[in-house]
XYZ file of N, CA and C in Angstrom:
483
model
N 180.910 94.466 108.117
C 181.069 95.487 108.686
C 180.404 97.307 108.198
N 179.389 98.152 108.086
C 178.722 99.030 107.877
C 178.895 100.463 107.979
N 179.395 100.448 107.055
C 179.759 102.281 107.240
C 178.087 103.381 108.316
N 179.667 103.770 108.499
C 179.021 105.293 109.664
C 178.225 105.731 109.223
N 177.274 106.367 107.785
C 176.302 106.853 107.302
C 174.951 106.854 106.859
N 174.278 107.458 107.182
C 172.519 107.620 107.085
C 172.270 108.194 106.767
N 170.756 107.706 105.584
C 169.997 108.971 105.650
C 168.660 109.136 106.490
N 168.374 109.327 106.092
C 166.469 110.056 106.433
C 166.206 110.064 105.674
N 164.698 110.797 105.726
C 163.642 111.550 104.505
C 164.245 112.885 104.834
N 164.895 113.652 105.544
C 165.116 114.240 105.888
C 167.047 114.684 105.472
N 167.384 114.117 106.389
C 169.038 114.553 106.288
C 170.352 113.142 106.010
N 171.555 113.926 105.482
C 172.688 112.663 105.920
C 173.187 112.440 106.737
N 174.525 111.211 106.939
C 174.886 111.657 108.103
C 176.323 110.941 107.962
N 177.174 111.619 108.076
C 178.876 110.768 107.576
C 179.751 111.071 108.315
N 179.985 110.151 108.488
C 181.957 110.396 109.439
C 182.806 109.253 108.236
N 183.461 110.454 107.998
C 185.148 110.241 107.425
C 186.527 110.422 107.558
N 187.313 109.301 107.273
C 189.110 109.717 107.259
C 189.361 110.284 106.266
N 190.409 111.372 105.916
C 191.113 111.867 104.610
C 192.433 110.965 105.165
N 193.631 110.779 103.734
C 194.490 110.534 104.719
C 195.158 111.882 103.496
N 195.741 112.454 104.362
C 196.553 113.477 103.367
C 198.553 112.834 102.595
N 198.509 112.661 101.797
C 199.219 111.883 101.312
C 200.522 112.901 100.730
N 201.903 113.336 100.777
C 202.514 113.873 100.469
C 203.592 113.474 99.513
N 204.000 113.491 98.443
C 205.224 112.144 98.108
C 205.673 113.118 97.071
N 207.312 113.411 97.249
C 207.835 114.156 96.300
C 207.365 115.346 95.637
N 207.798 116.150 96.964
C 206.699 117.124 95.930
C 205.250 117.409 95.527
N 204.410 116.154 95.751
C 203.523 116.351 94.563
C 202.341 115.666 96.167
N 201.128 116.395 95.853
C 199.573 115.684 96.987
C 198.918 115.003 96.550
N 198.850 113.534 96.848
C 197.893 112.841 96.008
C 195.740 113.188 96.029
N 195.246 114.001 95.588
C 194.098 113.755 95.853
C 193.252 113.597 94.780
N 191.455 113.329 94.931
C 190.864 112.520 94.425
C 189.447 112.999 94.133
N 188.730 112.787 92.958
C 187.376 113.181 92.288
C 186.917 112.597 92.351
N 185.215 112.021 91.937
C 184.280 111.366 91.791
C 184.741 111.522 90.347
N 184.192 110.797 89.094
C 184.941 111.936 87.536
C 183.106 112.036 87.269
N 183.352 113.225 87.079
C 182.820 113.944 85.808
C 182.336 114.856 86.837
N 182.892 115.444 88.198
C 183.246 116.623 89.359
C 184.906 117.535 89.340
N 184.285 118.748 89.625
C 185.375 119.552 89.157
C 185.592 119.402 90.213
N 186.284 119.600 91.419
C 186.384 119.439 92.613
C 187.259 118.214 92.768
N 187.852 118.463 93.820
C 189.506 117.002 94.945
C 188.509 116.923 96.171
N 189.286 116.007 96.364
C 189.132 115.739 97.473
C 190.259 114.905 98.126
N 189.983 115.237 100.066
C 191.185 114.032 100.186
C 191.161 113.033 100.252
N 191.846 111.951 99.519
C 191.874 110.265 99.446
C 191.492 109.872 100.821
N 190.153 108.419 100.260
C 189.886 108.343 101.787
C 189.072 108.201 102.004
N 188.013 108.522 102.572
C 186.546 107.069 103.365
C 185.750 106.779 104.533
N 184.162 106.661 103.693
C 183.732 106.763 105.498
C 184.250 105.308 106.170
N 184.346 105.452 107.925
C 185.048 104.479 108.598
C 183.192 103.863 108.930
N 183.980 101.985 109.135
C 182.510 101.428 109.487
C 182.720 101.565 111.084
N 181.837 101.275 111.400
C 180.925 100.967 113.313
C 182.269 99.844 113.632
N 182.846 100.148 114.610
C 184.139 100.062 115.209
C 185.090 99.476 115.360
N 185.543 100.538 114.166
C 186.794 100.605 112.752
C 187.530 102.242 113.884
N 188.324 102.174 114.673
C 188.892 102.904 114.076
C 189.047 104.036 113.022
N 189.512 105.281 112.924
C 189.666 106.212 111.911
C 191.293 106.038 110.940
N 191.956 105.299 111.919
C 193.808 104.797 111.639
C 192.840 103.533 110.499
N 192.513 102.420 111.275
C 192.173 101.543 110.384
C 191.813 101.389 109.777
N 190.043 102.367 109.656
C 189.595 102.728 108.260
C 190.565 103.708 106.907
N 191.431 104.407 107.582
C 192.355 104.689 106.724
C 193.258 104.568 105.816
N 193.908 103.230 107.074
C 194.420 102.421 105.843
C 193.920 101.515 104.840
N 192.397 100.196 105.235
C 191.341 99.816 104.568
C 191.179 100.059 103.378
N 190.963 102.096 103.132
C 190.416 102.739 102.268
C 191.857 102.263 101.119
N 192.547 103.165 101.661
C 193.718 102.104 100.678
C 194.379 102.309 99.825
N 194.336 100.408 100.383
C 194.724 99.112 100.501
C 192.971 99.035 99.244
N 192.023 99.212 99.173
C 190.962 99.120 98.890
C 191.283 99.067 97.227
N 190.848 100.743 97.685
C 190.746 101.407 95.349
C 192.094 101.738 95.217
N 193.852 101.606 95.493
C 194.521 101.701 95.378
C 195.112 100.835 95.885
N 195.483 99.923 96.339
C 196.800 98.317 96.915
C 197.187 99.110 96.884
N 197.561 100.341 97.572
C 198.800 100.907 98.432
C 199.185 100.487 99.365
N 200.098 99.832 100.412
C 199.733 100.238 102.365
C 200.583 101.789 102.804
N 200.335 102.419 103.812
C 200.631 103.569 104.476
C 200.982 103.161 105.709
N 201.358 104.824 106.003
C 201.210 104.700 107.298
C 200.736 105.763 107.774
N 199.906 105.727 108.920
C 198.739 107.060 109.444
C 200.137 107.157 110.430
N 200.567 109.403 109.542
C 201.915 109.816 110.887
C 200.603 110.262 112.218
N 200.282 110.930 111.664
C 199.189 112.149 112.390
C 198.490 112.387 112.245
N 196.684 112.860 112.989
C 196.485 113.801 112.594
C 196.179 115.194 112.513
N 195.291 115.978 111.880
C 195.959 116.851 111.575
C 195.185 117.947 111.028
N 193.759 117.906 110.891
C 192.449 118.539 110.527
C 191.396 117.799 111.540
N 190.757 118.159 112.409
C 188.918 117.759 112.286
C 187.825 119.075 112.041
N 186.808 117.953 111.041
C 186.677 118.656 110.401
C 183.940 118.640 109.452
N 184.357 120.228 111.127
C 182.412 119.652 110.714
C 182.254 120.409 109.255
N 181.569 118.879 109.180
C 181.089 119.798 107.270
C 179.692 119.935 106.742
N 180.124 120.638 106.219
C 177.828 120.378 106.230
C 178.180 120.464 104.651
N 177.217 119.670 104.281
C 177.135 120.370 101.874
C 176.213 119.757 102.001
N 176.087 120.153 101.099
C 174.193 118.787 100.145
C 174.883 117.869 99.865
N 174.265 116.702 99.674
C 174.133 114.908 99.680
C 172.903 114.247 98.712
N 172.814 114.400 98.454
C 171.588 113.680 97.364
C 170.203 114.512 97.556
N 170.307 115.630 97.287
C 169.243 117.145 97.522
C 168.736 117.311 98.916
N 169.642 116.727 99.924
C 169.990 116.695 101.517
C 171.170 117.979 102.380
N 170.629 117.907 103.070
C 171.609 118.781 103.970
C 172.649 116.922 104.604
N 173.652 117.169 104.636
C 174.749 115.991 105.353
C 175.183 117.185 106.208
N 175.362 116.351 107.470
C 175.871 116.794 108.364
C 177.724 115.526 108.198
N 178.500 115.348 108.222
C 179.831 114.873 107.924
C 180.676 115.518 109.169
N 181.394 114.665 110.230
C 182.648 114.639 111.378
C 183.809 113.487 110.003
N 185.119 114.538 109.706
C 185.382 114.096 109.291
C 187.551 114.140 109.809
N 188.028 113.520 110.018
C 189.529 113.234 110.307
C 190.487 113.204 109.138
N 191.219 114.340 109.444
C 192.462 113.526 108.677
C 193.734 113.621 109.281
N 194.094 112.932 108.377
C 195.827 112.630 109.072
C 196.643 112.967 107.560
N 198.144 112.783 108.376
C 199.446 112.677 107.930
C 199.127 110.962 107.080
N 199.862 110.959 106.056
C 200.055 109.204 106.315
C 201.473 110.032 104.806
N 201.892 108.017 104.648
C 202.685 108.084 104.211
C 202.914 107.238 103.756
N 203.712 106.558 102.637
C 203.344 105.193 101.934
C 204.425 104.188 102.255
N 204.018 102.862 103.143
C 205.334 102.366 103.592
C 206.671 101.533 102.734
N 205.956 101.726 101.303
C 207.112 101.526 99.845
C 206.897 101.935 98.673
N 207.525 103.074 98.734
C 207.468 103.993 97.237
C 207.161 104.046 96.190
N 206.949 102.707 95.953
C 206.647 102.893 94.494
C 205.185 101.664 93.896
N 204.550 101.988 95.392
C 203.021 100.872 95.860
C 202.483 101.479 94.400
N 202.566 102.787 94.582
C 201.272 103.783 93.381
C 201.635 104.154 92.464
N 201.717 105.008 91.768
C 202.375 105.535 90.123
C 201.890 106.495 90.902
N 202.409 107.427 90.834
C 203.546 108.627 91.486
C 202.931 110.215 89.632
N 202.665 108.983 89.058
C 202.634 110.384 87.825
C 200.968 110.136 87.002
N 199.991 110.451 86.515
C 199.336 110.876 85.762
C 198.026 110.306 86.688
N 197.074 109.501 86.196
C 195.241 109.773 87.398
C 195.716 107.715 87.023
N 194.714 108.753 88.220
C 194.456 106.419 88.342
C 192.491 106.139 88.496
N 192.253 104.973 87.873
C 191.297 105.567 87.959
C 190.210 104.101 89.044
N 189.499 103.746 89.547
C 188.886 102.753 90.654
C 187.310 103.071 90.460
N 186.678 102.415 90.813
C 185.096 102.078 91.321
C 185.133 101.917 92.959
N 184.291 102.375 93.242
C 183.648 102.409 94.825
C 182.831 102.419 94.520
N 182.123 101.596 96.292
C 181.160 102.019 96.344
C 180.443 102.694 97.017
N 179.157 103.184 97.185
C 178.925 103.775 99.239
C 177.488 104.129 98.693
N 176.600 103.160 99.945
C 174.996 103.542 99.724
C 174.383 102.950 98.207
N 174.808 101.202 98.319
C 174.708 101.065 97.226
C 174.933 101.183 95.997
N 175.102 102.451 95.809
C 175.002 102.880 94.307
C 177.258 102.638 94.686
N 177.774 102.672 92.863
C 178.451 102.125 92.857
C 178.744 104.019 92.042
N 180.148 104.648 92.601
C 180.820 105.579 91.601
C 181.976 105.427 91.508
N 183.070 106.050 90.534
C 183.832 106.068 89.617
C 184.837 107.495 90.245
N 186.193 106.916 90.851
C 187.361 107.116 91.195
C 188.589 108.045 90.278
N 188.925 109.341 90.798
C 189.553 109.604 89.424
C 191.357 109.847 90.510
N 192.376 109.556 90.263
C 192.825 109.636 92.025
C 194.704 110.793 91.139
N 194.477 111.955 91.730
C 195.661 112.649 90.868
C 197.012 112.799 91.553
N 198.451 112.919 91.075
C 198.825 113.827 92.081
C 199.538 115.363 91.361
N 199.272 115.857 92.350
C 199.224 117.645 92.307
C 200.827 118.022 92.179
N 201.211 118.887 92.040
C 201.946 119.362 92.756
C 201.958 120.151 93.447
N 202.587 120.047 94.879
C 202.379 121.020 95.953
C 202.278 122.701 95.501
N 202.734 123.096 94.688
C 202.974 124.771 94.320
C 201.774 124.841 93.080
N 201.186 124.444 92.255
C 199.448 123.744 91.123
C 198.216 123.903 92.620
N 198.740 123.784 93.857
C 197.061 123.202 94.114
C 196.125 124.815 94.603
N 196.884 125.330 94.403
C 195.994 126.847 94.145
C 195.909 126.908 92.433
N 196.048 126.168 91.668
C 195.063 125.903 90.084
C 194.695 124.692 90.263
N 193.850 124.120 91.262
C 192.298 122.741 91.823
C 192.095 124.026 92.447
N 190.695 123.072 92.795
C 189.819 123.096 93.848
C 189.285 121.877 94.475
N 190.163 121.742 95.645
C 189.777 121.411 96.832
C 189.409 121.348 97.674
N 188.270 119.995 98.539
C 186.845 120.228 99.142
C 187.477 120.081 100.040
N 187.285 119.830 101.735
C 186.738 121.172 102.044
C 187.263 122.982 101.848
N 187.085 123.848 101.035
C 188.139 124.567 100.705
C 188.794 125.170 102.242
N 188.866 124.892 103.632
C 189.156 125.290 104.903
C 190.488 125.149 104.294
N 190.388 123.548 104.508
C 192.132 123.192 104.455
C 192.711 123.218 103.223
N 192.254 123.257 101.591
C 193.445 123.668 100.696
C 194.788 124.708 100.770
N 194.435 125.731 101.713
C 195.466 126.486 101.731
C 196.728 125.475 103.310
N 196.129 125.060 103.807
C 197.561 124.635 104.607
C 197.860 123.276 103.836
N 197.354 122.755 102.869
C 197.433 121.351 102.456
C 199.311 121.090 102.366
N 199.887 122.390 101.684
C 200.841 122.499 101.491
C 202.406 121.988 102.157
N 202.187 122.713 103.853
C 202.791 123.168 105.025
C 201.097 122.148 106.514
N 201.457 120.939 106.337
C 200.466 121.312 107.309
C 201.172 121.226 108.989
N 199.544 121.532 109.925
C 200.285 122.128 111.687
C 201.087 121.379 111.957
N 201.099 121.847 112.308
C 202.231 120.322 113.898
C 200.826 119.405 114.661
N 200.150 120.984 115.298
C 199.166 119.644 115.938
C 197.773 119.884 115.248
N 196.425 119.065 116.000
C 195.826 119.037 115.259
C 194.684 120.622 114.543
N 194.135 120.974 113.624
C 193.395 122.191 113.844
C 191.824 121.938 113.047
N 191.126 122.602 113.835
C 189.677 122.316 113.609
C 189.161 122.942 112.773
N 188.591 122.880 112.056
C 187.251 124.018 110.971
C 186.210 123.269 111.285
N 185.341 124.653 110.528
C 183.605 124.059 110.050
C 183.466 124.655 108.742
N 183.550 123.878 107.934
C 182.825 123.546 106.142
C 181.549 124.221 106.533
N 181.057 125.738 105.274
C 179.499 125.075 105.144
C 179.244 125.202 103.399
N 178.895 124.645 102.416
C 178.600 124.470 101.941
C 177.310 125.287 101.114
């Protein structure tokens, strides 16, 4: 299957999902090694795949973790630069839980390799205490203040960088 991610000479389009995983008062965040800001763990949806299935696959591939997708909480229209081009990204964020809490380390950093568009990326995952969320940058910043207490329904946001 191929990711719903494509480039033209002028633009980039991306369909991404993210899993908000909170465990023992900490949230799991990811970032590219060398970058300043963090993101919600997840990845691109493949053609014909549901958002939930993509999240389950991404957590399995990157962290060897089995998750339960609980419910959607955010729908984001995100406009960011990507390789010096404007990117329009649709993002669905879900609350997720671990099927078995001891599957992945809950302290320190977890480093993995990922591929997108023929390039390799090195990712680092970090558990951040919820009370320290304001000391790191989480993109898109529109949802950062809401992560400690996700809404009951689905919140739509537009983020422009």
